[in-house]
Structures are given as C-alpha cells and as structure tokens.
mmCIF file of C-alpha atoms and ligand atoms in Angstrom:
data_model
loop_
_atom_site.group_PDB
_atom_site.id
_atom_site.type_symbol
_atom_site.label_atom_id
_atom_site.label_comp_id
_atom_site.label_asym_id
_atom_site.label_seq_id
_atom_site.Cartn_x
_atom_site.Cartn_y
_atom_site.Cartn_z
ATOM 1 C CA MET A 1 0.065 -0.006 -0.144
ATOM 2 C CA SER A 2 1.037 3.661 -0.471
ATOM 3 C CA VAL A 3 0.262 6.358 1.922
ATOM 4 C CA ALA A 4 0.379 10.054 1.118
ATOM 5 C CA GLY A 5 -1.427 12.488 3.517
ATOM 6 C CA ARG A 6 -4.747 11.600 3.533
ATOM 7 C CA HIS A 7 -4.732 9.091 0.789
ATOM 8 C CA VAL A 8 -3.947 5.379 1.164
ATOM 9 C CA THR A 9 -4.142 3.077 -1.867
ATOM 10 C CA GLY A 10 -3.461 -0.495 -1.829
ATOM 11 C CA THR A 11 -4.292 -4.160 -2.731
ATOM 12 C CA GLU A 12 -4.535 -7.267 -0.333
ATOM 13 C CA ARG A 13 -4.373 -10.815 -1.187
ATOM 14 C CA LEU A 14 -5.671 -13.306 1.263
ATOM 15 C CA ILE A 15 -6.351 -16.997 1.151
ATOM 16 C CA PHE A 16 -9.343 -18.044 3.124
ATOM 17 C CA THR A 17 -10.350 -21.455 3.910
ATOM 18 C CA PRO A 18 -14.057 -21.315 5.555
ATOM 19 C CA ASP A 19 -14.811 -24.081 7.909
ATOM 20 C CA ARG A 20 -18.473 -24.459 6.755
ATOM 21 C CA ALA A 21 -19.888 -23.501 3.016
ATOM 22 C CA VAL A 22 -20.200 -20.134 1.994
ATOM 23 C CA GLY A 23 -22.488 -18.559 -0.381
ATOM 24 C CA GLN A 24 -20.861 -15.200 -0.394
ATOM 25 C CA LEU A 25 -17.626 -13.361 0.714
ATOM 26 C CA VAL A 26 -18.137 -10.568 3.049
ATOM 27 C CA PHE A 27 -15.412 -7.604 3.775
ATOM 28 C CA ARG A 28 -16.124 -4.675 6.230
ATOM 29 C CA LEU A 29 -15.007 -1.341 5.372
ATOM 30 C CA TRP A 30 -14.808 -0.090 8.962
ATOM 31 C CA ALA A 31 -13.374 3.340 8.004
ATOM 32 C CA ALA A 32 -16.562 4.229 6.176
ATOM 33 C CA ALA A 33 -18.373 3.873 9.761
ATOM 34 C CA PRO A 34 -20.708 7.041 10.316
ATOM 35 C CA VAL A 35 -18.602 8.951 12.636
ATOM 36 C CA ALA A 36 -15.450 8.931 10.912
ATOM 37 C CA ALA A 37 -17.140 9.658 7.547
ATOM 38 C CA ARG A 38 -18.522 12.725 9.034
ATOM 39 C CA ARG A 39 -14.866 13.930 9.463
ATOM 40 C CA GLY A 40 -14.194 13.299 5.927
ATOM 41 C CA SER A 41 -13.297 9.321 6.137
ATOM 42 C CA ALA A 42 -13.951 7.155 3.221
ATOM 43 C CA GLN A 43 -13.253 3.766 1.821
ATOM 44 C CA ALA A 44 -13.873 1.849 -1.182
ATOM 45 C CA VAL A 45 -13.157 -1.414 -3.008
ATOM 46 C CA THR A 46 -11.938 -0.648 -6.514
ATOM 47 C CA SER A 47 -11.556 -4.276 -7.622
ATOM 48 C CA VAL A 48 -12.224 -7.920 -6.788
ATOM 49 C CA ALA A 49 -10.773 -11.060 -8.105
ATOM 50 C CA VAL A 50 -11.413 -14.519 -6.699
ATOM 51 C CA ASN A 51 -9.198 -17.786 -7.599
ATOM 52 C CA GLY A 52 -7.632 -15.334 -10.288
ATOM 53 C CA ARG A 53 -10.815 -13.994 -11.875
ATOM 54 C CA ALA A 54 -12.489 -10.499 -11.699
ATOM 55 C CA ARG A 55 -15.643 -10.944 -9.961
ATOM 56 C CA PRO A 56 -18.786 -8.467 -9.288
ATOM 57 C CA TYR A 57 -19.134 -7.136 -5.668
ATOM 58 C CA SER A 58 -21.727 -4.745 -4.195
ATOM 59 C CA ARG A 59 -21.633 -2.359 -1.257
ATOM 60 C CA THR A 60 -24.666 -3.427 0.736
ATOM 61 C CA SER A 61 -24.135 -0.785 3.377
ATOM 62 C CA PRO A 62 -21.457 1.810 3.954
ATOM 63 C CA THR A 63 -19.278 -0.910 6.003
ATOM 64 C CA VAL A 64 -20.481 -4.018 4.114
ATOM 65 C CA VAL A 65 -19.057 -5.301 0.690
ATOM 66 C CA ARG A 66 -20.572 -8.621 -0.701
ATOM 67 C CA ILE A 67 -19.045 -10.855 -3.017
ATOM 68 C CA PRO A 68 -21.235 -13.637 -4.586
ATOM 69 C CA TRP A 69 -19.372 -16.891 -4.152
ATOM 70 C CA ALA A 70 -19.997 -20.576 -3.563
ATOM 71 C CA GLY A 71 -17.721 -22.210 -1.513
ATOM 72 C CA ARG A 72 -17.335 -25.680 0.173
ATOM 73 C CA ALA A 73 -15.979 -26.093 3.748
ATOM 74 C CA GLY A 74 -12.210 -26.948 3.845
ATOM 75 C CA THR A 75 -11.686 -25.572 0.227
ATOM 76 C CA ALA A 76 -9.092 -22.692 0.205
ATOM 77 C CA ILE A 77 -10.384 -19.594 -1.620
ATOM 78 C CA THR A 78 -7.899 -16.894 -3.060
ATOM 79 C CA ILE A 79 -9.345 -13.111 -2.939
ATOM 80 C CA GLU A 80 -7.670 -10.160 -4.284
ATOM 81 C CA LEU A 81 -8.982 -6.547 -3.550
ATOM 82 C CA GLY A 82 -8.061 -3.125 -4.591
ATOM 83 C CA PHE A 83 -8.939 -0.563 -2.037
ATOM 84 C CA THR A 84 -8.702 3.031 -1.338
ATOM 85 C CA LEU A 85 -8.794 4.754 1.793
ATOM 86 C CA THR A 86 -9.211 8.526 2.589
ATOM 87 C CA LEU A 87 -8.332 9.507 6.195
ATOM 88 C CA PRO A 88 -10.345 12.417 8.074
ATOM 89 C CA VAL A 89 -8.566 15.310 9.608
ATOM 90 C CA GLY A 90 -9.347 15.864 13.374
ATOM 91 C CA ALA A 91 -11.176 12.864 14.101
ATOM 92 C CA ASN A 92 -10.661 11.120 17.619
ATOM 93 C CA GLU A 93 -10.233 7.793 15.720
ATOM 94 C CA ARG A 94 -8.115 4.899 14.298
ATOM 95 C CA TRP A 95 -7.952 6.506 11.033
ATOM 96 C CA GLY A 96 -6.509 10.196 10.914
ATOM 97 C CA ASN A 97 -4.125 12.532 9.177
ATOM 98 C CA ARG A 98 -2.417 15.867 10.286
ATOM 99 C CA GLY A 99 0.071 17.233 7.525
ATOM 100 C CA THR A 100 2.557 14.340 6.559
ATOM 101 C CA THR A 101 1.516 12.174 9.713
ATOM 102 C CA SER A 102 -1.092 9.618 8.739
ATOM 103 C CA TRP A 103 -2.594 6.680 10.646
ATOM 104 C CA PHE A 104 -4.941 3.968 10.203
ATOM 105 C CA ALA A 105 -6.072 0.633 11.616
ATOM 106 C CA SER A 106 -8.699 -1.652 10.239
ATOM 107 C CA GLY A 107 -7.844 0.336 7.404
ATOM 108 C CA MET A 108 -7.984 -2.746 4.874
ATOM 109 C CA PRO A 109 -10.989 -4.327 3.898
ATOM 110 C CA LEU A 110 -11.374 -6.768 6.843
ATOM 111 C CA LEU A 111 -12.932 -10.377 6.052
ATOM 112 C CA ALA A 112 -15.996 -10.639 8.495
ATOM 113 C CA TRP A 113 -15.748 -14.586 8.944
ATOM 114 C CA GLU A 114 -16.067 -16.136 12.427
ATOM 115 C CA VAL A 115 -15.055 -19.622 12.884
ATOM 116 C CA GLY A 116 -18.161 -21.700 13.795
ATOM 117 C CA ARG A 117 -20.696 -18.827 13.194
ATOM 118 C CA GLY A 118 -20.162 -17.555 9.884
ATOM 119 C CA TRP A 119 -20.370 -13.730 8.514
ATOM 120 C CA ASP A 120 -20.482 -10.967 11.125
ATOM 121 C CA VAL A 121 -22.258 -7.888 9.745
ATOM 122 C CA GLU A 122 -23.129 -6.166 13.146
ATOM 123 C CA PRO A 123 -23.357 -2.280 12.494
ATOM 124 C CA PRO A 124 -20.740 0.045 13.597
ATOM 125 C CA THR A 125 -20.654 1.978 16.655
ATOM 126 C CA THR A 126 -20.853 5.648 17.228
ATOM 127 C CA GLN A 127 -19.257 4.899 20.670
ATOM 128 C CA PHE A 128 -15.367 5.212 20.922
ATOM 129 C CA ALA A 129 -15.071 1.792 20.583
ATOM 130 C CA GLU A 130 -14.941 -1.256 18.025
ATOM 131 C CA ALA A 131 -17.730 -3.253 16.320
ATOM 132 C CA SER A 132 -15.302 -5.381 14.335
ATOM 133 C CA THR A 133 -14.416 -9.222 14.461
ATOM 134 C CA SER A 134 -11.521 -10.737 12.702
ATOM 135 C CA GLU A 135 -10.014 -14.097 13.075
ATOM 136 C CA GLU A 136 -6.253 -14.467 12.839
ATOM 137 C CA MET A 137 -4.387 -14.565 9.798
ATOM 138 C CA ARG A 138 -0.901 -15.379 9.084
ATOM 139 C CA LEU A 139 0.837 -11.923 7.667
ATOM 140 C CA GLU A 140 2.996 -12.847 4.967
ATOM 141 C CA ARG A 141 4.015 -9.572 3.862
ATOM 142 C CA LEU A 142 2.603 -5.982 4.881
ATOM 143 C CA THR A 143 4.286 -3.443 2.559
ATOM 144 C CA VAL A 144 3.983 0.460 3.319
ATOM 145 C CA ARG A 145 5.133 2.896 0.707
ATOM 146 C CA HIS A 146 5.749 6.444 1.988
ATOM 147 C CA ALA A 147 7.600 9.754 1.328
ATOM 148 C CA ARG A 148 11.173 10.302 1.773
ATOM 149 C CA GLY A 149 12.129 11.827 5.008
ATOM 150 C CA LEU A 150 9.080 9.989 7.078
ATOM 151 C CA THR A 151 9.095 6.829 9.372
ATOM 152 C CA ALA A 152 6.819 4.064 9.043
ATOM 153 C CA LEU A 153 5.486 2.143 11.834
ATOM 154 C CA ALA A 154 3.299 -0.953 11.487
ATOM 155 C CA THR A 155 2.131 -4.114 13.178
ATOM 156 C CA GLY A 156 4.663 -7.111 12.665
ATOM 157 C CA GLY A 157 8.257 -7.605 12.858
ATOM 158 C CA PRO A 158 10.251 -5.443 10.470
ATOM 159 C CA VAL A 159 11.449 -7.522 7.305
ATOM 160 C CA SER A 160 13.167 -4.822 5.432
ATOM 161 C CA SER A 161 13.148 -0.990 5.453
ATOM 162 C CA THR A 162 14.276 1.690 2.931
ATOM 163 C CA ALA A 163 13.930 5.475 2.863
ATOM 164 C CA THR A 164 10.513 4.794 1.417
ATOM 165 C CA THR A 165 9.334 1.434 2.004
ATOM 166 C CA LEU A 166 8.660 -0.646 5.248
ATOM 167 C CA VAL A 167 8.048 -4.476 5.014
ATOM 168 C CA THR A 168 6.792 -6.256 8.106
ATOM 169 C CA SER A 169 5.376 -9.720 8.639
ATOM 170 C CA ALA A 170 3.636 -11.507 11.460
ATOM 171 C CA PRO A 171 3.027 -15.013 12.397
ATOM 172 C CA SER A 172 -0.588 -14.613 13.481
ATOM 173 C CA VAL A 173 -2.588 -11.403 13.890
ATOM 174 C CA ARG A 174 -6.270 -10.373 13.699
ATOM 175 C CA ASP A 175 -5.945 -6.917 12.253
ATOM 176 C CA VAL A 176 -3.190 -4.296 11.162
ATOM 177 C CA ALA A 177 -2.365 -0.991 12.248
ATOM 178 C CA VAL A 178 0.006 1.612 10.480
ATOM 179 C CA ALA A 179 1.323 5.079 11.122
ATOM 180 C CA VAL A 180 3.680 6.963 8.800
ATOM 181 C CA GLY A 181 4.891 10.433 9.848
ATOM 182 C CA PRO A 182 7.980 12.310 10.928
ATOM 183 C CA PHE A 183 8.252 10.670 14.280
ATOM 184 C CA ARG A 184 11.079 10.989 17.058
ATOM 185 C CA THR A 185 11.525 7.332 17.753
ATOM 186 C CA ALA A 186 13.096 5.303 20.630
ATOM 187 C CA SER A 187 13.377 1.612 21.006
ATOM 188 C CA VAL A 188 14.339 -0.913 23.812
ATOM 189 C CA ALA A 189 15.422 -4.304 23.040
ATOM 190 C CA GLY A 190 14.180 -6.117 26.377
ATOM 191 C CA PRO A 191 12.325 -9.346 26.567
ATOM 192 C CA VAL A 192 9.787 -7.828 24.246
ATOM 193 C CA PRO A 193 11.126 -5.127 21.905
ATOM 194 C CA VAL A 194 9.228 -1.749 22.012
ATOM 195 C CA THR A 195 9.282 0.995 19.496
ATOM 196 C CA VAL A 196 7.727 4.437 20.332
ATOM 197 C CA GLY A 197 7.194 7.020 17.700
ATOM 198 C CA VAL A 198 6.024 10.576 18.605
ATOM 199 C CA THR A 199 4.482 12.886 16.221
ATOM 200 C CA PRO A 200 6.390 16.360 16.065
ATOM 201 C CA GLY A 201 4.866 19.109 18.181
ATOM 202 C CA LEU A 202 3.570 16.633 20.665
ATOM 203 C CA PRO A 203 5.370 16.917 24.205
ATOM 204 C CA ASP A 204 5.843 12.856 24.798
ATOM 205 C CA ARG A 205 9.234 11.602 25.259
ATOM 206 C CA PRO A 206 9.698 8.591 23.218
ATOM 207 C CA ALA A 207 12.205 7.025 25.348
ATOM 208 C CA VAL A 208 10.313 7.546 28.717
ATOM 209 C CA LEU A 209 7.186 5.885 27.050
ATOM 210 C CA ALA A 210 9.325 2.905 26.041
ATOM 211 C CA ALA A 211 10.530 2.395 29.317
ATOM 212 C CA GLU A 212 7.252 2.807 30.803
ATOM 213 C CA THR A 213 5.770 0.292 28.334
ATOM 214 C CA GLU A 214 8.553 -2.171 29.063
ATOM 215 C CA ALA A 215 7.539 -2.050 32.661
ATOM 216 C CA TYR A 216 3.848 -2.646 32.145
ATOM 217 C CA LEU A 217 4.645 -5.500 29.640
ATOM 218 C CA ARG A 218 6.615 -7.176 32.259
ATOM 219 C CA ALA A 219 3.756 -6.866 34.820
ATOM 220 C CA HIS A 220 1.355 -8.422 32.117
ATOM 221 C CA VAL A 221 3.748 -11.262 30.883
ATOM 222 C CA ALA A 222 3.833 -12.412 34.582
ATOM 223 C CA ARG A 223 0.040 -12.180 35.148
ATOM 224 C CA PHE A 224 -1.067 -13.509 31.592
ATOM 225 C CA GLY A 225 1.618 -15.501 29.829
ATOM 226 C CA PRO A 226 3.951 -14.801 27.191
ATOM 227 C CA PHE A 227 3.678 -11.688 24.850
ATOM 228 C CA PRO A 228 1.943 -12.629 21.618
ATOM 229 C CA TYR A 229 3.748 -10.801 19.138
ATOM 230 C CA GLN A 230 7.301 -10.142 17.841
ATOM 231 C CA ARG A 231 7.305 -6.517 19.138
ATOM 232 C CA VAL A 232 4.997 -3.762 20.262
ATOM 233 C CA VAL A 233 4.962 -0.355 18.422
ATOM 234 C CA ILE A 234 3.230 2.619 19.919
ATOM 235 C CA ALA A 235 2.475 5.723 17.841
ATOM 236 C CA VAL A 236 1.547 8.767 19.737
ATOM 237 C CA LEU A 237 -0.596 10.876 17.453
ATOM 238 C CA PRO A 238 -2.765 13.978 17.441
ATOM 239 C CA ASP A 239 -6.346 14.177 17.679
ATOM 240 C CA ILE A 240 -6.730 10.794 19.701
ATOM 241 C CA SER A 241 -7.722 10.969 23.114
ATOM 242 C CA GLY A 242 -6.913 7.778 25.083
ATOM 243 C CA GLY A 243 -5.610 4.863 22.942
ATOM 244 C CA ILE A 244 -6.712 2.180 20.579
ATOM 245 C CA GLU A 245 -5.284 -1.087 20.634
ATOM 246 C CA TYR A 246 -4.096 -3.386 17.692
ATOM 247 C CA PRO A 247 -2.280 -6.473 17.470
ATOM 248 C CA GLY A 248 1.496 -5.419 18.171
ATOM 249 C CA MET A 249 0.595 -1.837 17.612
ATOM 250 C CA ILE A 250 -0.995 0.894 19.779
ATOM 251 C CA LEU A 251 -2.319 4.252 18.620
ATOM 252 C CA LEU A 252 -1.905 6.441 21.715
ATOM 253 C CA GLY A 253 -3.056 10.012 22.375
ATOM 254 C CA THR A 254 -0.972 12.481 23.899
ATOM 255 C CA ARG A 255 0.244 12.599 27.741
ATOM 256 C CA GLN A 256 -1.379 9.170 28.387
ATOM 257 C CA ASP A 257 1.508 8.304 30.545
ATOM 258 C CA HIS A 258 -0.450 10.078 33.342
ATOM 259 C CA ASP A 259 -3.263 8.052 33.233
ATOM 260 C CA ALA A 260 -4.143 4.162 33.040
ATOM 261 C CA THR A 261 -4.324 4.229 29.228
ATOM 262 C CA LEU A 262 -1.052 2.805 28.259
ATOM 263 C CA SER A 263 -1.357 -0.060 30.672
ATOM 264 C CA HIS A 264 -4.962 -0.809 29.668
ATOM 265 C CA GLU A 265 -4.187 -0.609 25.891
ATOM 266 C CA LEU A 266 -1.034 -3.296 26.369
ATOM 267 C CA GLY A 267 -3.639 -5.359 28.492
ATOM 268 C CA HIS A 268 -5.422 -5.726 25.038
ATOM 269 C CA GLN A 269 -2.620 -7.206 23.443
ATOM 270 C CA TRP A 270 -3.871 -10.792 25.477
ATOM 271 C CA PHE A 271 -7.444 -9.551 25.673
ATOM 272 C CA TYR A 272 -8.687 -8.707 22.054
ATOM 273 C CA GLY A 273 -5.343 -9.557 20.430
ATOM 274 C CA LEU A 274 -4.327 -13.114 21.438
ATOM 275 C CA VAL A 275 -7.746 -14.159 22.748
ATOM 276 C CA GLY A 276 -10.318 -12.549 20.492
ATOM 277 C CA ASP A 277 -13.934 -11.688 20.657
ATOM 278 C CA ASP A 278 -16.754 -10.251 18.818
ATOM 279 C CA GLN A 279 -16.419 -6.659 19.688
ATOM 280 C CA ALA A 280 -19.848 -5.866 18.678
ATOM 281 C CA ARG A 281 -21.527 -8.825 20.367
ATOM 282 C CA ASP A 282 -19.280 -9.246 23.439
ATOM 283 C CA PRO A 283 -17.539 -6.067 24.035
ATOM 284 C CA TRP A 284 -16.887 -6.779 27.802
ATOM 285 C CA ILE A 285 -14.734 -9.900 26.738
ATOM 286 C CA ASP A 286 -11.793 -7.467 25.932
ATOM 287 C CA GLU A 287 -12.732 -4.354 27.861
ATOM 288 C CA ALA A 288 -13.550 -5.763 31.218
ATOM 289 C CA PHE A 289 -10.263 -7.975 31.156
ATOM 290 C CA ALA A 290 -8.282 -4.968 29.960
ATOM 291 C CA THR A 291 -9.504 -2.713 32.474
ATOM 292 C CA TYR A 292 -8.965 -5.322 34.968
ATOM 293 C CA ALA A 293 -5.021 -5.807 33.826
ATOM 294 C CA GLU A 294 -4.847 -2.102 34.320
ATOM 295 C CA ALA A 295 -6.456 -1.953 37.712
ATOM 296 C CA LEU A 296 -4.049 -4.550 38.920
ATOM 297 C CA ASP A 297 -1.099 -3.000 37.552
ATOM 298 C CA ARG A 298 -2.001 0.511 39.110
ATOM 299 C CA GLY A 299 -3.264 -0.622 42.500
ATOM 300 C CA THR A 300 -6.855 0.781 41.627
ATOM 301 C CA SER A 301 -8.994 -2.103 42.227
ATOM 302 C CA SER A 302 -11.025 -0.614 45.018
ATOM 303 C CA SER A 303 -12.325 2.141 42.325
ATOM 304 C CA TYR A 304 -13.907 -0.733 40.294
ATOM 305 C CA THR A 305 -15.101 -3.086 42.942
ATOM 306 C CA SER A 306 -17.746 -1.004 44.722
ATOM 307 C CA PHE A 307 -21.264 -0.801 42.844
ATOM 308 C CA SER A 308 -21.685 2.581 44.390
ATOM 309 C CA ARG A 309 -20.193 4.151 41.392
ATOM 310 C CA LEU A 310 -22.743 2.426 39.056
ATOM 311 C CA PRO A 311 -25.595 4.174 38.085
ATOM 312 C CA LEU A 312 -28.855 1.774 38.409
ATOM 313 C CA ALA A 313 -29.604 1.605 34.683
ATOM 314 C CA VAL A 314 -26.274 -0.007 33.829
ATOM 315 C CA ARG A 315 -26.439 -2.931 36.670
ATOM 316 C CA GLY A 316 -26.598 -6.207 35.248
ATOM 317 C CA ARG A 317 -25.751 -5.295 31.726
ATOM 318 C CA THR A 318 -22.177 -5.931 31.460
ATOM 319 C CA GLY A 319 -22.990 -8.466 28.469
ATOM 320 C CA GLN A 320 -25.163 -6.295 26.397
ATOM 321 C CA PRO A 321 -23.782 -5.804 22.872
ATOM 322 C CA MET A 322 -22.721 -2.647 21.241
ATOM 323 C CA THR A 323 -26.290 -2.107 19.716
ATOM 324 C CA TYR A 324 -27.328 -1.705 23.364
ATOM 325 C CA TRP A 325 -24.856 0.903 24.050
ATOM 326 C CA GLU A 326 -25.715 3.177 21.142
ATOM 327 C CA GLY A 327 -26.358 6.674 22.379
ATOM 328 C CA ARG A 328 -25.607 5.601 26.055
ATOM 329 C CA PRO A 329 -23.015 7.531 27.824
ATOM 330 C CA SER A 330 -22.878 4.878 30.531
ATOM 331 C CA TYR A 331 -21.131 2.208 28.140
ATOM 332 C CA TYR A 332 -17.796 2.803 30.097
ATOM 333 C CA LEU A 333 -19.345 2.315 33.438
ATOM 334 C CA GLY A 334 -21.805 -0.559 32.441
ATOM 335 C CA VAL A 335 -18.916 -2.445 30.545
ATOM 336 C CA TYR A 336 -15.392 -1.495 31.473
ATOM 337 C CA VAL A 337 -16.231 -0.615 35.276
ATOM 338 C CA GLN A 338 -18.690 -3.006 36.057
ATOM 339 C CA GLY A 339 -17.059 -6.023 34.298
ATOM 340 C CA ALA A 340 -13.623 -5.296 35.815
ATOM 341 C CA GLY A 341 -15.123 -5.035 39.059
ATOM 342 C CA ALA A 342 -16.630 -8.496 38.784
ATOM 343 C CA LEU A 343 -13.264 -10.145 37.551
ATOM 344 C CA LEU A 344 -11.509 -8.289 40.694
ATOM 345 C CA ARG A 345 -14.076 -9.124 43.073
ATOM 346 C CA ALA A 346 -13.576 -12.719 42.209
ATOM 347 C CA ARG A 347 -9.925 -12.706 42.087
ATOM 348 C CA ALA A 348 -10.143 -11.338 45.660
ATOM 349 C CA ARG A 349 -11.407 -14.572 47.055
ATOM 350 C CA ASP A 350 -8.548 -16.780 45.915
ATOM 351 C CA PRO A 351 -5.825 -14.616 43.864
ATOM 352 C CA ARG A 352 -3.451 -17.497 43.123
ATOM 353 C CA LEU A 353 -6.280 -19.907 42.086
ATOM 354 C CA PHE A 354 -7.712 -17.090 40.096
ATOM 355 C CA ASP A 355 -4.443 -15.989 38.518
ATOM 356 C CA ALA A 356 -3.721 -19.612 37.291
ATOM 357 C CA GLN A 357 -7.441 -19.900 35.905
ATOM 358 C CA LEU A 358 -6.892 -16.674 34.050
ATOM 359 C CA ARG A 359 -3.660 -17.958 32.425
ATOM 360 C CA CYS A 360 -5.344 -21.285 31.430
ATOM 361 C CA TYR A 361 -8.145 -19.325 29.803
ATOM 362 C CA VAL A 362 -5.856 -17.395 27.670
ATOM 363 C CA ALA A 363 -3.543 -20.186 26.798
ATOM 364 C CA HIS A 364 -6.982 -22.284 26.119
ATOM 365 C CA ASN A 365 -8.480 -19.554 23.797
ATOM 366 C CA ALA A 366 -5.361 -18.173 22.416
ATOM 367 C CA HIS A 367 -5.599 -17.182 18.555
ATOM 368 C CA ARG A 368 -9.296 -17.817 18.360
ATOM 369 C CA ILE A 369 -12.777 -15.838 18.939
ATOM 370 C CA ALA A 370 -13.803 -16.426 22.705
ATOM 371 C CA THR A 371 -17.319 -16.432 23.906
ATOM 372 C CA PRO A 372 -19.069 -15.885 27.293
ATOM 373 C CA ALA A 373 -19.536 -19.617 27.233
ATOM 374 C CA ASP A 374 -15.370 -20.006 26.885
ATOM 375 C CA VAL A 375 -15.052 -17.501 29.827
ATOM 376 C CA ALA A 376 -17.481 -19.679 32.021
ATOM 377 C CA ARG A 377 -15.884 -22.708 31.302
ATOM 378 C CA ASP A 378 -12.290 -21.783 31.960
ATOM 379 C CA LEU A 379 -12.630 -19.152 34.721
ATOM 380 C CA THR A 380 -14.980 -20.875 36.910
ATOM 381 C CA LEU A 381 -13.921 -18.793 40.002
ATOM 382 C CA ALA A 382 -15.459 -15.688 38.355
ATOM 383 C CA VAL A 383 -18.723 -17.138 37.080
ATOM 384 C CA PRO A 384 -20.934 -16.124 40.200
ATOM 385 C CA GLU A 385 -19.579 -12.353 40.021
ATOM 386 C CA LEU A 386 -19.911 -12.461 36.088
ATOM 387 C CA ARG A 387 -23.685 -13.556 36.425
ATOM 388 C CA ARG A 388 -24.426 -10.973 38.967
ATOM 389 C CA VAL A 389 -23.527 -8.445 36.657
ATOM 390 C CA GLY A 390 -24.987 -9.985 33.479
ATOM 391 C CA ALA A 391 -22.044 -10.815 31.545
ATOM 392 C CA ILE A 392 -22.725 -14.289 31.570
ATOM 393 C CA ARG A 393 -26.273 -15.656 31.555
ATOM 394 C CA GLY A 394 -27.915 -18.998 32.343
HETATM 395 ZN ZN1 ZN B 401 -10.115 -0.900 26.006
#
C-alpha cells in the first residue's frame, strides 16, 4: 500500500479456507463508519478477483461489501482486493491525518468471518469503540510505501526498511495498524522489543514511554503469559484522546502516561489481540479484562469493585452488545467498570487460583474468538460475579 497524506491506496491478497460452506464473501470497510465519515473518512473497494478471476461485488451498506461466491467447507479461496482509503482530519479515531502524519488501523477491507458461526455483519458503533470481528491470519507481507524523510511504523516484525518502504510480517495477527510520519522514535530491546514514535509538536518523550511500556509488559507477562507478538509499536498521535489497541501496535493520544491508558491498551494485547472476541456482540470480553489488567497494574482495584459508582440503569448489563450501548454514555461504566469489578471481586476470594485459571483461559482461547461460554468454562471462579453483572447468562 502507498500512504500519502490523507490518501492510502493498496491491494490485499488473502487465502481464506472457510470451516463451513459459503454462498458469499463478506468484507467490512470500517473506515466508512458514520462517525469517521462525518469527519471526511472514506473507504472503497476498487477491484475484486477470486481465484484469479475478476468478480462482481456490491456494497450493501457503507461498511459491508459482498462478493457472490459458492464455496465448500475446507476449500481454500484466494481473494484479491484493490482498495482506497481517505483519512479524516481532526477525528478522535483509528483513522487520521495531520500534515505528513497519517495513521490507520482496520484500514484494509477486513474479512468478516467467524469460525463456527459465519459472517459477522453487526452495525458500526458511534461510541469510541469497535464493532469489528476478525479471526487471525498469517501476515505474509505488509508493504507500506511513503515519502522520503518519513518513518513508517506498523504491526508485525520488520522484514526490511528503506527510505521509502517498510515491509513487516507476523505469524498470527487479527488486524493491522499503520502510522507514517516524521516521528521522533526510541526503542528498547528488552524481552519484548518496544518501539515508540511521537508526532512532532507533541510533548511526549519516546524513550520515557518505551521504558514505561517495558515495565507494564513485564507485569502483564507475569500475570497472563508470554507476549503474543514479535514486538510492540506505539505511535503517539494528534487528535486521539486515550488509546486504541491493535495486535502488536497501539495508537496513543498525547500525555497518556499520566493515566491508565497505556497499561490498559497493553492489556488488550492479550484480551482482544491474542484472545479475540466479537467486539460488537461481546465488548466486555476484551474491555472488562483490559480494565482488570490496568487495575491490578496500578493498584486501583477499589475504584472498580464497589457498586456505588454504577448508575442503577447499567447494573446487570455488562453482557450487552454494542447495539444496546448505542447512544448511552454509560457504556464505560456498564462494561469496563462493572465488568472489571466483577473480575476483581472474584480474584479477591483466591488470587492464586484465579491467576492460574486466567492463564489457562488465555492459553486455551489463544488465536481464536472467545465467547461468554468460553469464559464460564475456563474461569469458573469468576462465574458467580460475572452472572451478577449480566456478563454470563444462564
Ligand atoms: Zn479498552
């Protein structure tokens, strides 16, 4: 792909072997979701070929592209797409541009398949959140072309890099993030290599953030198991408040070292990254656990475990999908705070057993999409509390 200011053009080629018969192929264009589109974001598929032949396709909603195709379970399908992406300016989003700094994640058409279920076509959300679902893929090669004088940062381990091209690859990731700009950078080798890039004009110090990242990762690795990727890349960007997690890469707002954001987004490398979820159907499966990770790291558990912070209207609603939270400002309290509180109260009963069960849950559900039933099966100690907050039903 080529990145130039607001404009990204590229091709993607993927080999998809469905685990059940398909009558169509479905891709999501998340950059065309309404909130970003209002700020000038746009995304389009410009060509489709399946097994080497051009195919018709239709865009059945702003974020859904369908390609008619009959395929059998277990038979590989090679799909090649051309796409364009126009980045918004001034959006607090995973897509953005300021001058020569450009960033995007979920920026390539994303295959909407969920193993064991089929196509996920839930609507986008207007919350500062995701509604995407993606199984893992072997990222053979991600090529990012850019203007001379800029630095490209991206998901995956670096394969090669020149003044105008970065190539990365990754054994198993469920999505990709990219940032290009005149970044100030710092790296630490550590057990998990960390690279931080800061957009010029922002006060953040890359070496300080890299050291903080390393410390948070040490704590997370001790609790949840090995870091799932070759390295972690952090791009500090304008217009983002908070942070947005992607496999092996985090898009971070400025001055987030003062709060829990960095620890939280790093927690997502295990919860959303390694153990995936349908972020539209079960947003708590990544957000409650990332908030839990952050609370343990920062010693802030007591601010989550009390029910007094929770408005009556959100009590028992942690398990609701993003469609329920549409237009409800209580999403954060209902899902993040209430969900993390349930996990933290459960852990308090027997921290050693809870930590062991959670490591088993992570190992058992790694590289797949977990459901509430998977949590209930592996994290039995948390089931009563998770029932109480409505995360697990039945
Ligand atoms: Zn989160």
